[in-house]
CSV table of C-alpha atoms in Angstrom, one decimal:
chain,number,residue,atom,x,y,z
A,1,MET,CA,-24.2,9.8,-1.6
A,2,ASN,CA,-26.4,7.3,-1.0
A,3,TRP,CA,-25.5,6.4,3.1
A,4,ASP,CA,-28.2,3.5,3.0
A,5,PHE,CA,-27.2,2.2,-0.1
A,6,ILE,CA,-23.4,2.2,1.9
A,7,MET,CA,-24.6,0.9,4.9
A,8,GLU,CA,-26.3,-2.5,3.0
A,9,TYR,CA,-23.6,-3.4,1.0
A,10,LEU,CA,-20.8,-2.5,3.2
A,11,PRO,CA,-20.7,-6.0,4.7
A,12,MET,CA,-20.4,-7.3,1.2
A,13,TYR,CA,-17.2,-5.2,1.1
A,14,GLU,CA,-16.5,-6.5,4.5
A,15,ARG,CA,-16.4,-10.1,3.0
A,16,ALA,CA,-14.8,-8.9,-0.1
A,17,ALA,CA,-11.4,-7.1,2.1
A,18,ILE,CA,-11.3,-10.2,4.4
A,19,LEU,CA,-10.7,-12.3,0.8
A,20,THR,CA,-8.7,-10.0,-0.2
A,21,VAL,CA,-6.4,-9.6,3.2
A,22,LYS,CA,-6.1,-13.7,3.6
A,23,LEU,CA,-6.0,-14.2,0.1
A,24,GLY,CA,-3.2,-11.6,-0.1
A,25,LEU,CA,-1.3,-12.7,3.4
A,26,ILE,CA,-1.2,-16.2,2.2
A,27,GLY,CA,0.4,-15.5,-1.4
A,28,ILE,CA,2.8,-12.6,0.4
A,29,ALA,CA,3.8,-15.6,3.0
A,30,PHE,CA,4.2,-18.0,0.1
A,31,ALA,CA,6.4,-15.2,-1.9
A,32,VAL,CA,8.5,-14.8,1.1
A,33,LEU,CA,9.7,-18.3,0.9
A,34,VAL,CA,10.2,-18.4,-2.4
A,35,GLY,CA,12.0,-14.9,-2.1
A,36,LEU,CA,14.4,-16.2,0.3
A,37,ILE,CA,15.4,-19.9,-1.4
A,38,CYS,CA,15.8,-18.0,-4.9
A,39,ALA,CA,17.9,-15.2,-2.5
A,40,MET,CA,19.8,-17.4,-0.9
A,41,ILE,CA,20.3,-19.6,-3.8
A,42,GLN,CA,22.0,-16.9,-5.9
A,43,TYR,CA,24.0,-15.8,-2.9
A,44,HIS,CA,25.5,-18.9,-2.5
A,45,LYS,CA,26.0,-19.0,-6.7
A,46,ILE,CA,24.6,-22.9,-6.6
A,47,PRO,CA,25.3,-23.7,-10.0
A,48,VAL,CA,22.3,-25.0,-12.0
A,49,ALA,CA,19.5,-23.8,-9.6
A,50,ARG,CA,20.9,-20.0,-9.8
A,51,GLN,CA,20.2,-20.0,-13.6
A,52,ILE,CA,17.0,-21.6,-13.2
A,53,VAL,CA,16.3,-18.8,-10.5
A,54,ALA,CA,17.4,-15.9,-12.8
A,55,VAL,CA,14.7,-17.0,-15.4
A,56,TYR,CA,12.0,-17.4,-13.2
A,57,ILE,CA,12.7,-14.0,-12.1
A,58,GLU,CA,12.8,-12.2,-15.0
A,59,LEU,CA,9.6,-14.0,-16.8
A,60,SER,CA,8.2,-13.5,-13.3
A,61,ARG,CA,9.0,-9.2,-12.9
A,62,ASN,CA,8.1,-8.8,-16.5
A,63,THR,CA,5.0,-10.8,-17.1
A,64,PRO,CA,1.8,-8.8,-15.3
A,65,LEU,CA,0.4,-10.3,-12.3
A,66,LEU,CA,-3.3,-10.8,-14.6
A,67,VAL,CA,-1.5,-12.7,-17.6
A,68,GLN,CA,-0.2,-15.3,-15.2
A,69,LEU,CA,-3.5,-15.9,-13.6
A,70,PHE,CA,-4.9,-16.3,-16.8
A,71,PHE,CA,-2.3,-18.4,-17.5
A,72,ILE,CA,-2.5,-20.4,-14.4
A,73,TYR,CA,-6.6,-20.1,-14.3
A,74,TYR,CA,-7.3,-20.8,-17.8
A,75,GLY,CA,-4.9,-21.9,-19.6
A,76,LEU,CA,-3.6,-24.8,-17.0
A,77,PRO,CA,-6.7,-26.8,-17.3
A,78,LYS,CA,-5.9,-26.9,-21.1
A,79,LEU,CA,-3.1,-29.1,-19.8
A,80,GLY,CA,-4.5,-31.0,-17.4
A,81,LEU,CA,-3.9,-29.0,-13.9
A,82,GLN,CA,-6.7,-27.4,-12.4
A,83,PHE,CA,-6.8,-25.2,-9.8
A,84,GLY,CA,-10.2,-22.9,-7.7
A,85,PRO,CA,-9.9,-19.8,-8.1
A,86,GLU,CA,-8.4,-19.2,-5.2
A,87,LEU,CA,-5.5,-21.0,-5.0
A,88,CYS,CA,-4.9,-19.5,-8.5
A,89,GLY,CA,-4.7,-16.0,-6.6
A,90,ILE,CA,-2.3,-17.5,-3.8
A,91,ILE,CA,0.5,-19.1,-6.4
A,92,GLY,CA,0.0,-16.1,-8.9
A,93,LEU,CA,0.8,-13.9,-6.1
A,94,ALA,CA,3.3,-15.6,-4.7
A,95,PHE,CA,4.8,-16.6,-7.8
A,96,LEU,CA,5.1,-12.8,-8.6
A,97,GLY,CA,6.0,-11.7,-5.0
A,98,GLY,CA,8.7,-14.2,-4.8
A,99,SER,CA,10.7,-12.2,-7.6
A,100,TYR,CA,10.2,-9.0,-6.0
A,101,MET,CA,10.9,-10.5,-2.6
A,102,ALA,CA,13.9,-12.0,-4.0
A,103,GLU,CA,15.2,-9.2,-5.8
A,104,SER,CA,15.1,-6.8,-2.4
A,105,PHE,CA,16.3,-9.8,-0.4
A,106,ARG,CA,19.7,-10.6,-2.7
A,107,SER,CA,20.3,-6.2,-2.4
A,108,GLY,CA,19.9,-6.4,1.0
A,109,LEU,CA,22.6,-9.7,1.3
A,110,GLU,CA,25.1,-7.9,-1.7
A,111,THR,CA,25.3,-4.8,0.4
A,112,ILE,CA,27.1,-6.5,3.3
A,113,GLU,CA,30.9,-6.5,2.8
A,114,PRO,CA,32.6,-9.8,1.7
A,115,ILE,CA,35.4,-8.4,4.5
A,116,GLN,CA,32.6,-8.9,7.4
A,117,ARG,CA,32.3,-12.9,6.2
A,118,GLU,CA,35.7,-13.2,5.6
A,119,SER,CA,35.9,-11.7,9.2
A,120,ALA,CA,34.0,-13.6,10.8
A,121,LEU,CA,35.1,-17.2,9.4
A,122,SER,CA,38.9,-16.4,10.4
A,123,LEU,CA,37.4,-15.6,13.8
A,124,GLY,CA,36.6,-19.3,14.0
A,125,MET,CA,33.1,-18.7,13.5
A,126,THR,CA,31.2,-21.3,11.0
A,127,ASN,CA,29.1,-21.1,8.0
A,128,ARG,CA,26.1,-21.0,9.7
A,129,GLN,CA,27.0,-18.7,13.2
A,130,THR,CA,28.7,-16.8,10.0
A,131,MET,CA,25.5,-16.1,8.1
A,132,GLN,CA,23.2,-15.8,11.6
A,133,TYR,CA,25.1,-13.6,14.0
A,134,VAL,CA,26.7,-11.3,11.4
A,135,ILE,CA,25.3,-11.5,7.4
A,136,LEU,CA,21.4,-11.9,8.1
A,137,PRO,CA,20.9,-9.0,11.1
A,138,GLN,CA,22.3,-6.6,8.8
A,139,ALA,CA,21.4,-7.9,5.5
A,140,VAL,CA,17.5,-8.0,6.7
A,141,SER,CA,17.4,-4.7,8.4
A,142,ILE,CA,18.4,-3.2,4.7
A,143,SER,CA,15.8,-5.2,2.8
A,144,VAL,CA,12.8,-4.0,5.4
A,145,PRO,CA,12.0,-0.6,3.1
A,146,ALA,CA,12.1,-2.7,-0.1
A,147,PHE,CA,10.3,-5.5,2.1
A,148,VAL,CA,6.9,-3.2,2.8
A,149,ALA,CA,6.6,-1.9,-0.7
A,150,ASN,CA,6.6,-5.3,-2.2
A,151,VAL,CA,4.0,-6.3,0.6
A,152,ILE,CA,1.9,-3.2,-0.2
A,153,PHE,CA,2.9,-3.7,-3.8
A,154,LEU,CA,1.6,-7.3,-3.4
A,155,LEU,CA,-1.8,-6.7,-1.4
A,156,LYS,CA,-3.1,-3.6,-4.1
A,157,GLU,CA,-2.1,-6.5,-7.2
A,158,THR,CA,-4.8,-8.6,-5.6
A,159,SER,CA,-7.2,-6.0,-7.6
A,160,VAL,CA,-7.1,-8.1,-10.5
A,161,PHE,CA,-8.2,-11.3,-8.8
A,162,SER,CA,-11.6,-10.1,-10.2
A,163,ALA,CA,-10.3,-11.7,-14.0
A,164,ILE,CA,-10.4,-15.6,-12.3
A,165,SER,CA,-14.5,-14.5,-11.0
A,166,LEU,CA,-12.8,-13.7,-7.3
A,167,MET,CA,-14.9,-11.8,-5.1
A,168,ASP,CA,-12.2,-9.1,-4.2
A,169,LEU,CA,-13.1,-5.7,-3.1
A,170,MET,CA,-12.9,-4.4,-6.9
A,171,PHE,CA,-15.2,-7.0,-8.4
A,172,THR,CA,-17.5,-6.2,-5.4
A,173,ALA,CA,-16.8,-2.2,-6.7
A,174,LYS,CA,-17.2,-3.6,-10.3
A,175,ASP,CA,-20.3,-6.2,-9.4
A,176,LEU,CA,-22.3,-4.0,-7.1
A,177,ILE,CA,-22.2,-0.9,-9.8
A,178,GLY,CA,-23.6,-3.5,-12.9
A,179,LEU,CA,-26.3,-4.6,-10.5
A,180,TYR,CA,-27.1,-1.4,-8.8
A,181,TYR,CA,-25.6,1.0,-10.9
A,182,LYS,CA,-24.2,3.5,-8.2
A,183,THR,CA,-20.9,4.1,-9.3
A,184,ILE,CA,-19.9,6.6,-6.8
A,185,GLU,CA,-21.1,4.6,-3.7
A,186,SER,CA,-19.4,1.4,-4.8
A,187,LEU,CA,-16.1,3.3,-5.8
A,188,PHE,CA,-16.2,5.4,-2.5
A,189,LEU,CA,-16.6,2.4,-0.7
A,190,LEU,CA,-13.6,0.3,-2.6
A,191,VAL,CA,-11.2,3.2,-1.7
A,192,VAL,CA,-12.0,3.6,1.6
A,193,PHE,CA,-11.5,-0.6,2.1
A,194,TYR,CA,-8.4,-0.5,0.2
A,195,LEU,CA,-7.5,2.7,2.4
A,196,ILE,CA,-8.4,0.7,5.3
A,197,ILE,CA,-6.2,-2.4,4.2
A,198,LEU,CA,-3.3,-0.8,3.4
A,199,LEU,CA,-2.9,2.0,5.4
A,200,PRO,CA,-2.1,0.2,8.7
A,201,VAL,CA,0.5,-1.7,7.1
A,202,SER,CA,2.2,1.6,5.9
A,203,ILE,CA,2.3,3.1,8.8
A,204,LEU,CA,3.3,-0.4,10.8
A,205,GLY,CA,6.2,-1.3,8.3
A,206,SER,CA,7.8,2.6,8.6
A,207,LEU,CA,7.7,2.0,12.4
A,208,LEU,CA,9.3,-1.7,11.7
A,209,GLU,CA,12.3,0.4,9.2
A,210,ARG,CA,12.7,2.6,12.5
A,211,ARG,CA,13.2,0.1,15.1
A,212,LEU,CA,15.4,-2.3,13.0
A,213,ARG,CA,17.6,0.4,11.8
A,214,HIS,CA,19.9,-0.1,14.9
A,215,ALA,CA,21.7,-3.1,12.6
A,216,GLY,CA,24.7,-1.6,10.4
A,217,PHE,CA,28.4,-1.5,10.1
A,218,GLY,CA,30.0,1.4,8.5
A,219,ALA,CA,26.9,3.4,7.9
Q,1,MET,CA,11.5,15.1,7.6
Q,2,LYS,CA,9.5,11.5,7.6
Q,3,ASN,CA,7.0,12.3,10.3
Q,4,LEU,CA,5.9,15.1,8.1
Q,5,LYS,CA,5.9,12.5,4.7
Q,6,LYS,CA,3.6,10.4,6.5
Q,7,LEU,CA,1.3,13.6,7.8
Q,8,LEU,CA,1.6,14.5,4.9
Q,9,ALA,CA,-0.2,11.9,3.1
Q,10,LEU,CA,-2.7,10.7,5.5
Q,11,SER,CA,-4.2,14.2,5.6
Q,12,LEU,CA,-4.2,13.9,1.8
Q,13,ALA,CA,-6.2,10.5,1.5
Q,14,PHE,CA,-8.7,11.6,4.2
Q,15,VAL,CA,-9.1,15.3,2.3
Q,16,LEU,CA,-9.3,12.9,-0.8
Q,17,ALA,CA,-11.9,10.4,0.6
Q,18,ILE,CA,-13.9,13.9,2.3
Q,19,GLY,CA,-13.6,15.4,-1.5
Q,20,VAL,CA,-15.5,12.6,-2.2
Q,21,SER,CA,-18.0,11.8,0.0
Q,22,ALA,CA,-18.7,16.1,-0.6
Q,23,CYS,CA,-18.9,15.2,-4.4
Q,24,GLY,CA,-21.6,12.9,-4.4
Q,25,SER,CA,-23.6,14.0,-1.6
Q,26,SER,CA,-24.9,16.8,-3.7
Q,27,THR,CA,-26.5,14.3,-5.7
Q,28,LYS,CA,-30.0,12.9,-5.4
Q,29,ASP,CA,-30.1,9.3,-4.4
Q,30,GLY,CA,-31.2,7.2,-7.6
Q,31,GLY,CA,-27.7,7.4,-9.4
Q,32,SER,CA,-28.4,9.6,-12.5
Q,33,ASP,CA,-26.9,12.6,-11.4
Q,34,THR,CA,-25.3,13.0,-15.1
Q,35,SER,CA,-27.3,16.6,-15.1
Q,36,ALA,CA,-26.6,17.7,-11.4
Q,37,SER,CA,-23.3,19.6,-12.8
Q,38,GLY,CA,-26.0,21.3,-15.1
Q,39,LYS,CA,-23.3,20.8,-17.8
Q,40,GLU,CA,-24.9,17.9,-20.2
Q,41,VAL,CA,-22.5,15.0,-20.7
Q,42,TYR,CA,-24.1,14.1,-23.9
Q,43,ARG,CA,-23.7,15.4,-27.9
Q,44,THR,CA,-26.6,16.2,-29.2
Q,45,LEU,CA,-27.5,14.9,-32.6
Q,46,ASP,CA,-26.6,18.3,-34.0
Q,47,GLU,CA,-23.1,18.1,-32.0
Q,48,ILE,CA,-22.6,14.2,-33.5
Q,49,LYS,CA,-23.4,15.6,-36.9
Q,50,LYS,CA,-20.8,18.0,-36.4
Q,51,ASP,CA,-18.3,15.9,-35.2
Q,52,GLY,CA,-18.8,13.6,-37.8
Q,53,THR,CA,-18.5,10.9,-35.8
Q,54,ILE,CA,-20.8,8.8,-33.5
Q,55,ASN,CA,-19.3,6.6,-30.6
Q,56,ILE,CA,-20.9,3.2,-30.3
Q,57,GLY,CA,-20.4,1.0,-27.3
Q,58,VAL,CA,-20.6,-2.7,-28.6
Q,59,PHE,CA,-18.9,-6.3,-27.7
Q,60,SER,CA,-15.9,-7.6,-28.9
Q,61,ASP,CA,-16.5,-10.6,-27.6
Q,62,LYS,CA,-20.0,-11.7,-28.4
Q,63,ASN,CA,-20.4,-14.0,-31.2
Q,64,PRO,CA,-22.5,-13.5,-33.2
Q,65,PHE,CA,-24.0,-10.4,-31.8
Q,66,GLY,CA,-20.8,-8.2,-31.5
Q,67,TYR,CA,-17.3,-9.6,-31.7
Q,68,VAL,CA,-14.1,-9.0,-33.6
Q,69,ASP,CA,-13.4,-11.0,-36.7
Q,70,GLU,CA,-9.9,-12.6,-37.2
Q,71,ASN,CA,-9.4,-9.1,-39.4
Q,72,GLY,CA,-9.8,-6.7,-36.5
Q,73,GLU,CA,-13.5,-5.5,-37.6
Q,74,TYR,CA,-16.5,-5.2,-35.9
Q,75,GLN,CA,-18.9,-7.7,-36.9
Q,76,GLY,CA,-22.0,-8.5,-35.2
Q,77,TYR,CA,-26.1,-8.5,-35.4
Q,78,ASP,CA,-25.4,-5.2,-33.4
Q,79,VAL,CA,-22.5,-4.2,-35.1
Q,80,TYR,CA,-24.9,-4.5,-38.5
Q,81,PHE,CA,-27.3,-2.3,-37.0
Q,82,ALA,CA,-24.7,0.2,-35.9
Q,83,ASP,CA,-23.1,0.9,-39.3
Q,84,ARG,CA,-26.2,1.1,-40.6
Q,85,LEU,CA,-27.2,4.1,-37.9
Q,86,ALA,CA,-23.9,5.8,-38.7
Q,87,LYS,CA,-24.6,5.3,-42.4
Q,88,ASP,CA,-27.6,6.8,-42.4
Q,89,LEU,CA,-26.5,9.8,-39.8
Q,90,GLY,CA,-23.7,10.9,-42.1
Q,91,VAL,CA,-21.4,10.2,-40.2
Q,92,LYS,CA,-18.6,8.0,-39.3
Q,93,VAL,CA,-19.0,5.5,-36.4
Q,94,ASN,CA,-16.4,4.8,-33.8
Q,95,TYR,CA,-16.9,1.5,-32.1
Q,96,VAL,CA,-16.0,1.2,-28.1
Q,97,SER,CA,-15.6,-2.2,-26.5
Q,98,THR,CA,-17.6,-2.8,-23.5
Q,99,GLU,CA,-18.1,-4.9,-21.0
Q,100,ALA,CA,-22.0,-6.2,-19.5
Q,101,ALA,CA,-20.9,-4.3,-16.4
Q,102,ASN,CA,-20.0,-0.4,-17.7
Q,103,ARG,CA,-22.4,-0.2,-20.1
Q,104,ILE,CA,-24.1,2.3,-18.1
Q,105,GLU,CA,-21.7,3.5,-16.7
Q,106,TYR,CA,-19.8,4.8,-20.7
Q,107,LEU,CA,-23.5,6.0,-21.6
Q,108,GLN,CA,-23.5,8.0,-18.2
Q,109,THR,CA,-19.9,9.7,-18.2
Q,110,GLY,CA,-20.5,10.3,-22.7
Q,111,LYS,CA,-17.7,8.0,-23.1
Q,112,VAL,CA,-20.3,6.8,-25.7
Q,113,ASP,CA,-23.6,8.0,-27.8
Q,114,VAL,CA,-25.5,4.8,-28.1
Q,115,ILE,CA,-24.5,1.3,-26.2
Q,116,LEU,CA,-25.5,-1.3,-29.3
Q,117,ALA,CA,-24.1,-3.9,-26.9
Q,118,ASN,CA,-27.4,-6.4,-26.4
Q,119,PHE,CA,-28.6,-4.3,-23.7
Q,120,THR,CA,-31.9,-5.7,-22.5
Q,121,VAL,CA,-34.7,-3.4,-21.5
Q,122,THR,CA,-34.9,-3.4,-17.7
Q,123,GLU,CA,-37.1,-1.1,-15.3
Q,124,GLU,CA,-34.2,-0.7,-13.3
Q,125,ARG,CA,-32.2,0.0,-15.8
Q,126,ALA,CA,-34.4,2.4,-17.8
Q,127,GLU,CA,-34.6,4.4,-14.5
Q,128,GLU,CA,-30.6,4.6,-15.7
Q,129,VAL,CA,-30.7,5.2,-19.1
Q,130,ASP,CA,-33.3,6.4,-21.7
Q,131,PHE,CA,-34.0,2.8,-24.0
Q,132,ALA,CA,-35.1,3.2,-27.6
Q,133,ASN,CA,-37.3,0.8,-29.0
Q,134,PRO,CA,-36.4,-2.8,-29.4
Q,135,TYR,CA,-34.8,-4.7,-32.1
Q,136,MET,CA,-34.5,-7.8,-30.6
Q,137,ASN,CA,-36.7,-10.3,-28.3
Q,138,VAL,CA,-34.7,-12.2,-25.5
Q,139,SER,CA,-34.8,-14.1,-22.8
Q,140,LEU,CA,-32.8,-16.0,-20.2
Q,141,GLY,CA,-31.5,-19.1,-20.6
Q,142,VAL,CA,-29.0,-21.9,-19.4
Q,143,VAL,CA,-27.0,-24.3,-21.2
Q,144,SER,CA,-25.0,-27.2,-18.8
Q,145,ARG,CA,-22.9,-30.0,-20.0
Q,146,ASP,CA,-24.4,-33.2,-21.9
Q,147,ASP,CA,-24.0,-35.8,-18.8
Q,148,ASN,CA,-25.4,-33.4,-16.5
Q,149,VAL,CA,-28.2,-31.5,-17.8
Q,150,ILE,CA,-29.7,-29.1,-15.4
Q,151,THR,CA,-33.0,-28.6,-16.5
Q,152,SER,CA,-34.6,-26.9,-13.3
Q,153,LEU,CA,-33.1,-24.7,-10.5
Q,154,ASP,CA,-35.3,-25.9,-7.7
Q,155,ASN,CA,-33.7,-28.1,-5.2
Q,156,TRP,CA,-30.2,-26.7,-5.6
Q,157,ASN,CA,-27.1,-28.7,-4.7
Q,158,LYS,CA,-25.3,-25.8,-2.9
Q,159,ASP,CA,-21.9,-27.0,-3.8
Q,160,ASP,CA,-22.3,-26.7,-7.8
Q,161,SER,CA,-21.9,-23.0,-8.8
Q,162,ILE,CA,-23.6,-21.3,-11.7
Q,163,ILE,CA,-21.3,-19.4,-14.2
Q,164,VAL,CA,-22.6,-15.6,-14.8
Q,165,ILE,CA,-21.1,-12.5,-16.1
Q,166,SER,CA,-21.0,-9.5,-14.3
Q,167,GLY,CA,-24.0,-6.7,-15.1
Q,168,THR,CA,-26.3,-9.2,-17.0
Q,169,THR,CA,-29.5,-9.4,-16.7
Q,170,ALA,CA,-28.8,-13.2,-15.7
Q,171,GLU,CA,-26.9,-11.9,-12.6
Q,172,THR,CA,-29.8,-9.9,-11.2
Q,173,TYR,CA,-32.1,-12.5,-11.7
Q,174,LEU,CA,-30.2,-14.9,-10.3
Q,175,THR,CA,-29.4,-13.1,-7.1
Q,176,LYS,CA,-33.2,-11.7,-6.8
Q,177,ASN,CA,-35.0,-15.2,-7.1
Q,178,TYR,CA,-32.0,-17.8,-6.4
Q,179,PRO,CA,-30.3,-16.1,-3.7
Q,180,ASP,CA,-29.0,-19.4,-2.3
Q,181,ILE,CA,-28.0,-20.9,-5.9
Q,182,PRO,CA,-23.8,-19.9,-5.4
Q,183,LEU,CA,-22.7,-17.9,-8.6
Q,184,GLN,CA,-19.4,-17.7,-9.8
Q,185,LYS,CA,-19.0,-14.3,-11.3
Q,186,PHE,CA,-16.8,-13.2,-14.6
Q,187,ASP,CA,-16.1,-9.8,-16.0
Q,188,SER,CA,-16.6,-10.6,-19.5
Q,189,TYR,CA,-17.9,-13.3,-22.0
Q,190,ALA,CA,-14.5,-14.4,-23.3
Q,191,THR,CA,-13.8,-15.7,-19.7
Q,192,ALA,CA,-16.9,-17.0,-18.1
Q,193,LYS,CA,-16.9,-19.5,-22.1
Q,194,GLU,CA,-13.0,-20.0,-21.3
Q,195,ALA,CA,-14.2,-21.3,-17.7
Q,196,PHE,CA,-17.3,-23.2,-18.6
Q,197,GLU,CA,-15.2,-25.0,-20.8
Q,198,ASN,CA,-12.9,-25.5,-17.8
Q,199,GLY,CA,-15.5,-27.5,-16.4
Q,200,THR,CA,-15.5,-24.8,-13.3
Q,201,SER,CA,-19.3,-25.0,-13.2
Q,202,VAL,CA,-22.2,-26.9,-13.8
Q,203,ALA,CA,-24.4,-24.7,-15.7
Q,204,TRP,CA,-24.0,-21.2,-17.4
Q,205,ALA,CA,-26.7,-18.6,-17.0
Q,206,ASN,CA,-27.2,-15.8,-19.9
Q,207,ASP,CA,-29.1,-14.9,-22.7
Q,208,ASN,CA,-30.8,-17.5,-24.0
Q,209,THR,CA,-29.9,-16.3,-27.6
Q,210,GLU,CA,-26.3,-16.4,-26.1
Q,211,VAL,CA,-26.2,-20.0,-24.3
Q,212,ILE,CA,-28.3,-21.8,-27.8
Q,213,ALA,CA,-25.2,-20.2,-30.2
Q,214,PHE,CA,-23.1,-21.4,-27.5
Q,215,SER,CA,-24.4,-25.0,-27.0
Q,216,LEU,CA,-25.0,-25.2,-30.9
Q,217,GLN,CA,-21.3,-24.0,-31.5
Q,218,ASN,CA,-20.2,-26.0,-29.0
Q,219,LYS,CA,-20.2,-30.1,-29.0
Q,220,GLY,CA,-21.5,-31.3,-25.6
Q,221,TYR,CA,-23.6,-28.6,-24.2
Q,222,THR,CA,-27.6,-28.3,-24.3
Q,223,VAL,CA,-29.2,-25.7,-22.6
Q,224,GLY,CA,-31.6,-27.4,-20.4
Q,225,ILE,CA,-33.4,-24.9,-19.5
Q,226,PRO,CA,-34.4,-22.4,-22.8
Q,227,GLU,CA,-36.7,-19.9,-21.2
Q,228,LEU,CA,-35.9,-18.6,-17.8
Q,229,GLY,CA,-38.2,-15.6,-15.9
Q,230,SER,CA,-39.8,-13.2,-18.4
Q,231,ALA,CA,-39.5,-12.6,-22.0
Q,232,ASP,CA,-37.3,-9.4,-22.7
Q,233,SER,CA,-36.3,-7.3,-25.7
Q,234,ILE,CA,-33.4,-5.7,-26.3
Q,235,ALA,CA,-32.9,-2.4,-27.5
Q,236,PRO,CA,-30.6,0.6,-27.9
Q,237,ALA,CA,-29.7,3.0,-25.3
Q,238,VAL,CA,-28.5,6.6,-25.1
Q,239,THR,CA,-27.7,8.9,-22.2
Q,240,LYS,CA,-30.2,9.7,-19.8
Q,241,GLY,CA,-32.2,13.0,-21.7
Q,242,ASN,CA,-30.5,12.9,-25.0
Q,243,ASP,CA,-34.1,13.0,-26.8
Q,244,THR,CA,-32.9,14.6,-29.8
Q,245,LEU,CA,-30.8,11.5,-30.5
Q,246,LEU,CA,-33.6,9.1,-29.3
Q,247,ASN,CA,-35.6,10.3,-31.2
Q,248,TRP,CA,-34.1,10.4,-34.0
Q,249,ILE,CA,-33.3,6.4,-33.4
Q,250,ASN,CA,-37.0,5.6,-33.3
Q,251,ASP,CA,-37.3,6.9,-35.9
Q,252,GLU,CA,-34.7,5.0,-37.6
Q,253,ILE,CA,-35.5,2.0,-36.2
Q,254,THR,CA,-39.1,2.1,-37.5
Q,255,SER,CA,-38.6,3.3,-41.2
Q,256,LEU,CA,-36.3,0.7,-41.2
Q,257,GLY,CA,-38.9,-1.7,-40.4
Q,258,GLU,CA,-40.4,-0.7,-44.0
Q,259,GLU,CA,-37.4,-2.5,-45.5
Q,260,ASN,CA,-37.4,-5.5,-43.4
Q,261,PHE,CA,-34.1,-4.0,-41.8
Q,262,PHE,CA,-33.8,-6.7,-39.1
Q,263,HIS,CA,-34.4,-10.2,-40.8
Q,264,ALA,CA,-31.9,-9.0,-43.4
Q,265,ASP,CA,-29.1,-8.4,-40.5
Q,266,TYR,CA,-30.4,-11.8,-39.0
Q,267,GLU,CA,-29.8,-13.6,-42.0
Q,268,ALA,CA,-26.8,-11.9,-42.5
Q,269,THR,CA,-25.4,-12.0,-39.3
Q,270,LEU,CA,-27.1,-15.1,-37.3
Q,271,ALA,CA,-28.4,-17.2,-39.1
Q,272,ASP,CA,-24.8,-18.9,-39.6
Q,273,THR,CA,-25.5,-19.7,-36.2
Q,274,TYR,CA,-28.9,-19.9,-35.3
Q,275,GLY,CA,-29.9,-21.3,-38.5
Q,276,MET,CA,-33.8,-20.4,-39.6
Q,277,ASP,CA,-36.0,-21.2,-37.1
Q,278,TYR,CA,-35.3,-19.0,-34.6
Q,279,GLU,CA,-35.9,-15.8,-37.0
Q,280,ASP,CA,-39.3,-14.5,-36.3
Q,281,SER,CA,-39.0,-15.6,-32.7
Q,282,LEU,CA,-35.5,-13.3,-32.3
Q,283,VAL,CA,-36.2,-10.5,-35.1
Q,284,VAL,CA,-38.2,-7.5,-33.7
Q,285,GLU,CA,-38.9,-5.4,-36.4
Q,286,GLY,CA,-40.2,-1.5,-36.7
Q,287,GLY,CA,-39.4,-1.2,-32.7
Q,288,LYS,CA,-42.5,-3.0,-32.4
Q,289,THR,CA,-42.6,-6.1,-29.5
Q,290,GLU,CA,-45.7,-8.5,-29.9
């Protein structure tokens, strides 16, 4: 292991890590938004929109992110739609993540027995109040483990960003191997940096899971 | 139970990290640690002959040097040569598709016996692998659009980027000599080409053979800088220390020179793209550059 090399290229990994985290977080934020909207549409069984969401979820969950990125980055310009690589990465992540998030939110919503909703309504609560005070608190706490798993999954998926010329961690490692042939050092730094990013997320996630365990009915 | 699991996972991650660093620290600097473990990763000439198959790393997307044609067959200047190598060695050939950046690793890990993927000889690379005698001349070139032909890299506008392929001599050269020019890096020829056609960058720097081929095959592009940096050569590479195979390839290149093999190779694979004008400047016969 050549430590001089590691020290010299540490800043490059830091920049790559920042890019990875930045695009990852923005992408995930949009994924949550898309997921929430889709889950709500499905939960309320809104016609037409519901079918569109179903198609989107199947399309997004059953194609690899790499393929989606290729389509967005290399395919769309042929149709006259051109985005920079960073925007493409975010769109790709939101497209892929949206369906996973939707599924985890939906599963959370569906575990709440209809009787709770009916009871709340019969007590005179409005639709909104029912959602806000009865359904969502329970649904959210049930969705948390799946949500955290999705966040980690999506952060890891950013490793295919290299295909659209984004200098993320994976590309930096590959690039350094190609430039200086320091395979072991480059891969070592790669593992370390992914751990630095993902371990806190996973630890925070399990803390959050325990913290939110209080909600629940009949469990 | 949950905590225990977490603890276990954490310690596992640590053990792994330490293990990786411990393995690495026993080898010397320089990266050519293929023989450090005592067991060679490469196969000698006899071992390849005995096995009956030689593994050759070639490009699968670099027309007309190494590419897969519409029938799924490997074709091109490098492949023409590789076919002949295998034939004269009396073995079958197994083509392994490589990308620019992993050519050295493929040799160092023994995934291929020979790399014939338009591999430019450089000092840095020669420390990691052994090059045989050259079979082609090359230099760097820069191609750009007709409406904005780039003829010089000086006074570069910082908003413009140049496309390069990760792990190529163009990337190394620009990183070293023009650190201020933003590079947009791709990991394969196919994606770089696609991105360049989509107009994400003003220019594409690569081996001049490749950019000339690109400008001849695609309308609207001009090679504004046909020669950049030093003139280099392209040669087969084997794993460091694999002398039996290296010597055999060198002898083979010498004897192929007597029948003007590489001129025939050029005419069969490159003439369609380049015409006959570039034949003498590109081809190296018998392993001897002038």
